[in-house]
mmCIF file of C-alpha atoms in Angstrom:
data_model
loop_
_atom_site.group_PDB
_atom_site.id
_atom_site.type_symbol
_atom_site.label_atom_id
_atom_site.label_comp_id
_atom_site.label_asym_id
_atom_site.label_seq_id
_atom_site.Cartn_x
_atom_site.Cartn_y
_atom_site.Cartn_z
ATOM 1 C CA UNK A 803 48.035 33.976 96.326
ATOM 2 C CA UNK A 804 51.922 35.157 96.616
ATOM 3 C CA UNK A 805 53.025 38.549 96.508
ATOM 4 C CA UNK A 806 54.583 39.409 93.009
ATOM 5 C CA UNK A 807 57.719 39.587 95.033
ATOM 6 C CA UNK A 808 57.892 36.340 95.576
ATOM 7 C CA UNK A 809 57.333 35.178 92.300
ATOM 8 C CA UNK A 810 60.575 34.958 89.731
ATOM 9 C CA UNK A 811 58.660 34.180 86.520
ATOM 10 C CA UNK A 812 55.453 33.855 84.695
ATOM 11 C CA UNK A 813 53.540 31.134 84.416
ATOM 12 C CA UNK A 814 51.975 29.274 81.460
ATOM 13 C CA UNK A 815 48.687 31.137 82.273
ATOM 14 C CA UNK A 816 50.447 34.375 82.170
ATOM 15 C CA UNK A 817 52.362 33.743 78.590
ATOM 16 C CA UNK A 818 48.918 32.440 77.482
ATOM 17 C CA UNK A 819 47.357 35.898 78.714
ATOM 18 C CA UNK A 820 50.343 38.002 76.858
ATOM 19 C CA UNK A 821 49.772 36.140 73.857
ATOM 20 C CA UNK A 822 45.897 36.240 73.899
ATOM 21 C CA UNK A 823 46.321 39.906 74.042
ATOM 22 C CA UNK A 824 48.651 40.001 71.299
ATOM 23 C CA UNK A 825 46.534 37.891 68.907
ATOM 24 C CA UNK A 826 43.362 40.144 70.065
ATOM 25 C CA UNK A 827 44.956 43.012 68.591
ATOM 26 C CA UNK A 828 46.032 41.355 65.236
ATOM 27 C CA UNK A 829 42.425 39.988 65.144
ATOM 28 C CA UNK A 830 41.358 43.667 65.459
ATOM 29 C CA UNK A 831 43.533 44.650 62.690
ATOM 30 C CA UNK A 832 42.905 41.953 60.403
ATOM 31 C CA UNK A 833 39.000 43.093 60.798
ATOM 32 C CA UNK A 834 39.368 46.408 60.284
ATOM 33 C CA UNK A 835 41.744 45.935 57.358
ATOM 34 C CA UNK A 836 39.343 43.261 55.962
ATOM 35 C CA UNK A 837 36.385 44.675 56.524
ATOM 36 C CA UNK A 838 34.182 43.462 53.436
ATOM 37 C CA UNK A 839 35.501 39.764 53.981
ATOM 38 C CA UNK A 840 32.557 37.965 55.501
ATOM 39 C CA UNK A 841 35.241 34.932 56.485
ATOM 40 C CA UNK A 842 37.997 37.081 57.964
ATOM 41 C CA UNK A 843 35.131 38.694 60.296
ATOM 42 C CA UNK A 844 34.089 35.283 61.471
ATOM 43 C CA UNK A 845 37.304 33.298 62.023
ATOM 44 C CA UNK A 846 39.728 35.810 62.878
ATOM 45 C CA UNK A 847 38.586 35.312 66.092
ATOM 46 C CA UNK A 848 40.293 31.943 66.547
ATOM 47 C CA UNK A 849 43.651 34.235 66.085
ATOM 48 C CA UNK A 850 43.836 35.157 69.902
ATOM 49 C CA UNK A 851 43.607 31.643 70.869
ATOM 50 C CA UNK A 852 46.035 30.143 68.411
ATOM 51 C CA UNK A 853 48.594 32.706 69.170
ATOM 52 C CA UNK A 854 47.567 32.402 72.869
ATOM 53 C CA UNK A 855 48.655 29.033 72.601
ATOM 54 C CA UNK A 856 51.924 29.389 70.608
ATOM 55 C CA UNK A 857 53.023 31.764 73.218
ATOM 56 C CA UNK A 858 52.620 29.641 76.134
ATOM 57 C CA UNK A 859 53.922 26.325 74.231
ATOM 58 C CA UNK A 860 57.182 26.274 75.619
ATOM 59 C CA UNK A 861 55.701 26.224 79.728
ATOM 60 C CA UNK A 862 54.962 22.689 78.771
ATOM 61 C CA UNK A 863 58.619 21.846 78.082
ATOM 62 C CA UNK A 864 60.609 23.567 80.683
ATOM 63 C CA UNK A 865 57.930 22.632 83.109
ATOM 64 C CA UNK A 866 58.120 26.245 84.548
ATOM 65 C CA UNK A 867 61.656 26.689 85.633
ATOM 66 C CA UNK A 868 63.210 30.072 85.969
ATOM 67 C CA UNK A 869 65.959 30.187 83.544
ATOM 68 C CA UNK A 870 64.942 29.323 80.097
ATOM 69 C CA UNK A 871 66.855 28.552 76.859
ATOM 70 C CA UNK A 872 67.188 31.469 74.357
ATOM 71 C CA UNK A 873 65.646 29.983 71.655
ATOM 72 C CA UNK A 874 62.327 29.801 73.167
ATOM 73 C CA UNK A 875 62.127 33.807 72.261
ATOM 74 C CA UNK A 876 60.654 32.192 69.055
ATOM 75 C CA UNK A 877 57.831 32.048 70.897
ATOM 76 C CA UNK A 878 56.638 35.274 71.486
ATOM 77 C CA UNK A 879 59.923 36.764 73.279
ATOM 78 C CA UNK A 880 58.875 33.712 75.714
ATOM 79 C CA UNK A 881 62.258 34.101 77.516
ATOM 80 C CA UNK A 882 62.926 37.675 77.185
ATOM 81 C CA UNK A 883 59.701 38.162 79.405
ATOM 82 C CA UNK A 884 59.527 35.100 81.538
ATOM 83 C CA UNK A 885 61.655 36.870 84.128
ATOM 84 C CA UNK A 886 61.128 40.091 83.308
ATOM 85 C CA UNK A 887 60.167 42.047 86.910
ATOM 86 C CA UNK A 888 57.304 44.780 85.244
ATOM 87 C CA UNK A 889 55.608 41.445 83.416
ATOM 88 C CA UNK A 890 56.056 39.037 86.379
ATOM 89 C CA UNK A 891 54.081 41.735 88.557
ATOM 90 C CA UNK A 892 51.398 42.149 86.494
ATOM 91 C CA UNK A 893 50.691 38.516 84.674
ATOM 92 C CA UNK A 894 51.844 36.005 87.235
ATOM 93 C CA UNK A 895 48.240 37.075 89.114
ATOM 94 C CA UNK A 896 46.188 34.154 88.230
ATOM 95 C CA UNK A 897 42.845 36.394 88.962
ATOM 96 C CA UNK A 898 44.524 39.125 86.728
ATOM 97 C CA UNK A 899 45.162 36.941 83.567
ATOM 98 C CA UNK A 900 41.918 35.162 83.955
ATOM 99 C CA UNK A 901 40.187 38.605 84.027
ATOM 100 C CA UNK A 902 41.996 39.903 81.403
ATOM 101 C CA UNK A 903 41.548 37.098 79.127
ATOM 102 C CA UNK A 904 37.723 36.877 80.075
ATOM 103 C CA UNK A 905 37.191 40.935 79.273
ATOM 104 C CA UNK A 906 38.612 39.985 75.690
ATOM 105 C CA UNK A 907 36.592 36.735 75.457
ATOM 106 C CA UNK A 908 33.904 38.807 76.375
ATOM 107 C CA UNK A 909 34.591 41.757 73.629
ATOM 108 C CA UNK A 910 34.664 39.018 71.060
ATOM 109 C CA UNK A 911 31.473 37.817 72.160
ATOM 110 C CA UNK A 912 29.814 41.123 71.464
ATOM 111 C CA UNK A 913 31.385 41.757 68.303
ATOM 112 C CA UNK A 914 29.853 38.532 67.146
ATOM 113 C CA UNK A 915 25.897 39.445 68.549
ATOM 114 C CA UNK A 916 26.308 42.565 66.793
ATOM 115 C CA UNK A 917 27.633 40.836 63.475
ATOM 116 C CA UNK A 918 24.350 38.276 63.744
ATOM 117 C CA UNK A 919 21.894 41.581 64.553
ATOM 118 C CA UNK A 920 23.654 43.137 61.556
ATOM 119 C CA UNK A 921 23.495 40.211 59.033
ATOM 120 C CA UNK A 922 20.126 39.575 60.080
ATOM 121 C CA UNK A 923 18.886 42.975 58.958
ATOM 122 C CA UNK A 924 20.898 43.845 55.844
ATOM 123 C CA UNK A 925 22.949 40.072 54.849
ATOM 124 C CA UNK A 926 26.418 40.810 53.963
ATOM 125 C CA UNK A 927 27.390 43.545 51.170
ATOM 126 C CA UNK A 928 29.078 41.473 48.951
ATOM 127 C CA UNK A 929 25.997 40.462 47.092
ATOM 128 C CA UNK A 930 25.159 38.137 50.077
ATOM 129 C CA UNK A 931 28.015 35.655 49.628
ATOM 130 C CA UNK A 932 30.492 34.192 52.087
ATOM 131 C CA UNK A 933 33.237 35.378 50.264
ATOM 132 C CA UNK B 132 43.102 21.409 95.678
ATOM 133 C CA UNK B 133 41.267 21.439 91.984
ATOM 134 C CA UNK B 134 42.079 25.077 90.760
ATOM 135 C CA UNK B 135 38.877 27.356 90.524
ATOM 136 C CA UNK B 136 38.659 27.379 87.021
ATOM 137 C CA UNK B 137 37.843 23.150 87.369
ATOM 138 C CA UNK B 138 34.563 24.177 89.495
ATOM 139 C CA UNK B 139 34.255 26.460 86.701
ATOM 140 C CA UNK B 140 33.944 24.302 83.847
ATOM 141 C CA UNK B 141 31.635 21.893 85.771
ATOM 142 C CA UNK B 142 29.247 24.597 85.891
ATOM 143 C CA UNK B 143 29.937 26.036 82.649
ATOM 144 C CA UNK B 144 29.446 22.453 81.311
ATOM 145 C CA UNK B 145 26.049 22.352 83.115
ATOM 146 C CA UNK B 146 25.176 25.537 81.528
ATOM 147 C CA UNK B 147 26.246 25.040 77.855
ATOM 148 C CA UNK B 148 23.699 22.102 77.925
ATOM 149 C CA UNK B 149 20.915 24.271 79.260
ATOM 150 C CA UNK B 150 22.012 26.989 76.556
ATOM 151 C CA UNK B 151 22.015 24.665 73.689
ATOM 152 C CA UNK B 152 18.346 23.441 74.744
ATOM 153 C CA UNK B 153 17.654 26.787 74.840
ATOM 154 C CA UNK B 154 18.736 27.546 71.380
ATOM 155 C CA UNK B 155 17.285 24.253 69.897
ATOM 156 C CA UNK B 156 13.929 24.434 71.659
ATOM 157 C CA UNK B 157 13.484 28.284 71.810
ATOM 158 C CA UNK B 158 10.159 28.938 69.111
ATOM 159 C CA UNK B 159 8.461 26.100 71.330
ATOM 160 C CA UNK B 160 9.941 27.707 75.032
ATOM 161 C CA UNK B 161 8.467 31.085 73.796
ATOM 162 C CA UNK B 162 5.323 29.780 72.950
ATOM 163 C CA UNK B 163 4.734 27.588 76.230
ATOM 164 C CA UNK B 164 6.638 29.874 79.053
ATOM 165 C CA UNK B 165 5.639 33.207 79.799
ATOM 166 C CA UNK B 166 9.263 34.042 80.472
ATOM 167 C CA UNK B 167 10.496 33.347 77.245
ATOM 168 C CA UNK B 168 7.195 35.300 75.841
ATOM 169 C CA UNK B 169 8.474 38.636 77.717
ATOM 170 C CA UNK B 170 12.000 38.067 76.559
ATOM 171 C CA UNK B 171 11.006 37.597 73.015
ATOM 172 C CA UNK B 172 8.586 40.934 73.246
ATOM 173 C CA UNK B 173 11.189 42.753 74.914
ATOM 174 C CA UNK B 174 14.129 41.592 72.002
ATOM 175 C CA UNK B 175 13.630 39.609 69.381
ATOM 176 C CA UNK B 176 17.620 38.726 69.617
ATOM 177 C CA UNK B 177 17.279 37.626 73.405
ATOM 178 C CA UNK B 178 18.429 34.480 72.369
ATOM 179 C CA UNK B 179 21.749 35.725 71.236
ATOM 180 C CA UNK B 180 22.782 36.456 75.152
ATOM 181 C CA UNK B 181 21.876 32.937 76.098
ATOM 182 C CA UNK B 182 25.777 32.162 76.574
ATOM 183 C CA UNK B 183 25.274 33.928 79.769
ATOM 184 C CA UNK B 184 23.736 30.994 81.342
ATOM 185 C CA UNK B 185 27.319 29.263 81.098
ATOM 186 C CA UNK B 186 28.571 31.885 83.412
ATOM 187 C CA UNK B 187 25.881 32.034 85.833
ATOM 188 C CA UNK B 188 26.029 28.213 86.231
ATOM 189 C CA UNK B 189 30.157 28.466 86.424
ATOM 190 C CA UNK B 190 29.865 31.029 88.679
ATOM 191 C CA UNK B 191 27.827 28.911 90.999
ATOM 192 C CA UNK B 192 30.705 26.525 91.433
ATOM 193 C CA UNK B 193 32.941 29.508 92.688
ATOM 194 C CA UNK B 194 30.698 30.470 95.323
ATOM 195 C CA UNK B 195 32.594 28.746 98.053
ATOM 196 C CA UNK B 196 35.916 30.083 97.230
ATOM 197 C CA UNK B 197 34.492 33.457 96.754
ATOM 198 C CA UNK B 198 33.102 32.903 100.673
ATOM 199 C CA UNK B 199 36.508 31.999 101.739
ATOM 200 C CA UNK B 200 38.543 34.723 99.810
ATOM 201 C CA UNK B 201 36.044 37.549 101.135
ATOM 202 C CA UNK B 202 36.706 35.918 104.787
ATOM 203 C CA UNK B 203 33.027 35.464 105.412
ATOM 204 C CA UNK B 204 33.741 31.581 106.337
ATOM 205 C CA UNK B 205 36.944 29.756 106.945
ATOM 206 C CA UNK B 206 38.182 27.121 105.005
ATOM 207 C CA UNK B 207 37.591 24.568 107.358
ATOM 208 C CA UNK B 208 33.499 25.785 107.231
ATOM 209 C CA UNK B 209 33.904 25.671 103.189
ATOM 210 C CA UNK B 210 34.636 22.094 103.087
ATOM 211 C CA UNK B 211 32.052 20.642 105.160
ATOM 212 C CA UNK B 212 29.611 18.573 103.325
ATOM 213 C CA UNK B 213 26.483 21.071 102.727
ATOM 214 C CA UNK B 214 28.990 22.686 100.192
ATOM 215 C CA UNK B 215 28.434 19.837 97.962
ATOM 216 C CA UNK B 216 25.725 21.616 96.945
ATOM 217 C CA UNK B 217 28.384 23.539 94.347
ATOM 218 C CA UNK B 218 29.357 21.020 92.396
ATOM 219 C CA UNK B 219 30.451 18.205 94.832
ATOM 220 C CA UNK B 220 33.375 21.274 96.203
ATOM 221 C CA UNK B 221 33.456 19.337 99.468
ATOM 222 C CA UNK B 222 34.381 15.926 97.627
ATOM 223 C CA UNK B 223 36.706 17.595 95.391
ATOM 224 C CA UNK B 224 38.773 19.244 98.061
ATOM 225 C CA UNK B 225 39.211 16.124 99.532
ATOM 226 C CA UNK B 226 40.800 14.778 96.680
ATOM 227 C CA UNK B 227 43.572 17.425 97.103
ATOM 228 C CA UNK B 228 44.412 15.830 100.473
ATOM 229 C CA UNK B 229 44.554 12.026 99.293
ATOM 230 C CA UNK B 230 45.072 12.129 95.361
ATOM 231 C CA UNK B 231 47.763 14.969 93.770
ATOM 232 C CA UNK B 232 47.714 13.321 90.720
ATOM 233 C CA UNK B 233 44.221 13.077 89.848
ATOM 234 C CA UNK B 234 44.059 16.353 91.691
ATOM 235 C CA UNK B 235 46.168 17.632 88.604
ATOM 236 C CA UNK B 236 44.209 15.542 85.941
ATOM 237 C CA UNK B 237 41.419 17.532 87.374
ATOM 238 C CA UNK B 238 42.800 20.518 86.701
ATOM 239 C CA UNK B 239 43.715 19.442 82.840
ATOM 240 C CA UNK B 240 40.175 18.362 82.508
ATOM 241 C CA UNK B 241 38.760 21.440 83.891
ATOM 242 C CA UNK B 242 40.910 23.664 81.302
ATOM 243 C CA UNK B 243 40.001 21.338 78.631
ATOM 244 C CA UNK B 244 36.259 21.975 79.301
ATOM 245 C CA UNK B 245 37.188 26.001 79.134
ATOM 246 C CA UNK B 246 38.590 25.840 75.758
ATOM 247 C CA UNK B 247 36.022 23.533 74.050
ATOM 248 C CA UNK B 248 33.447 26.143 75.492
ATOM 249 C CA UNK B 249 34.722 28.686 74.505
ATOM 250 C CA UNK B 250 35.399 27.567 71.089
ATOM 251 C CA UNK B 251 32.048 25.997 70.773
ATOM 252 C CA UNK B 252 30.214 29.433 71.725
ATOM 253 C CA UNK B 253 32.161 31.029 69.322
ATOM 254 C CA UNK B 254 31.310 28.271 66.321
ATOM 255 C CA UNK B 255 27.880 29.034 67.645
ATOM 256 C CA UNK B 256 27.591 32.440 66.783
ATOM 257 C CA UNK B 257 29.369 31.777 63.403
ATOM 258 C CA UNK B 258 26.671 29.248 62.576
ATOM 259 C CA UNK B 259 24.149 31.959 63.188
ATOM 260 C CA UNK B 260 25.782 34.316 60.980
ATOM 261 C CA UNK B 261 25.956 32.035 58.329
ATOM 262 C CA UNK B 262 22.534 31.250 58.537
ATOM 263 C CA UNK B 263 21.573 34.948 59.057
ATOM 264 C CA UNK B 264 23.489 35.436 55.532
ATOM 265 C CA UNK B 265 21.662 32.403 53.880
ATOM 266 C CA UNK B 266 18.263 33.417 55.247
ATOM 267 C CA UNK B 267 18.843 36.765 53.838
ATOM 268 C CA UNK B 268 19.780 35.758 50.414
ATOM 269 C CA UNK B 269 16.883 33.575 50.318
ATOM 270 C CA UNK B 270 14.549 36.507 51.245
ATOM 271 C CA UNK B 271 15.927 38.504 48.132
ATOM 272 C CA UNK B 272 15.791 35.892 45.646
#
């Protein structure tokens, strides 16, 4: 594994991780604001994956080059963070990005486990329908 | 070499099959085997933690890399035939030297497998929640 100061940009995995984190935070926001909706509780977990793929999409187009088109900023500030020293230091390490994504994924699964236990005992408050 | 996630994905695939089998047959397993009887006694929701099997099967494939990363054995040793026990680790390492294109394809396959298993596990839990809500509504009526 190269030291961070030898790496000049973030790879696709790093961009995926950053976007996955953002998607995870959005998911938590949705779950909190729509706590009565079973559909939101069930399907919001796909948001980190969708946002992650969206944020990493430009990596497939520019093939990992250092300099990227500023239009890529539409993909969650892709160009802005691609060469940012601080971001490169954290997210260029594949082991770190794998660990972060794994931990967040486990948190998602633990939430589902709690949901299964809860619905087994109490059903779902909105007259037991999946609204 | 095929990246580490490739080896993890092979194990995860096997673990997923094992997990599916356990979940489909959990009533029969609880009746027939004392291990599952004990699990049922300890926690009636034991099957919710069955995706852990996927993780353990996946980690088995990472053992040669862990051994090398901890400097327990050098790469030359972890590439010997005995390490084929870990999902044909040595054979795939040989591919790194001889076929770069196939190496890249294997990495993509590994990524695809992990995405499918990740999303599949989420869908498994979603189906459990929907079943729980349906069964609860059935009981109330």
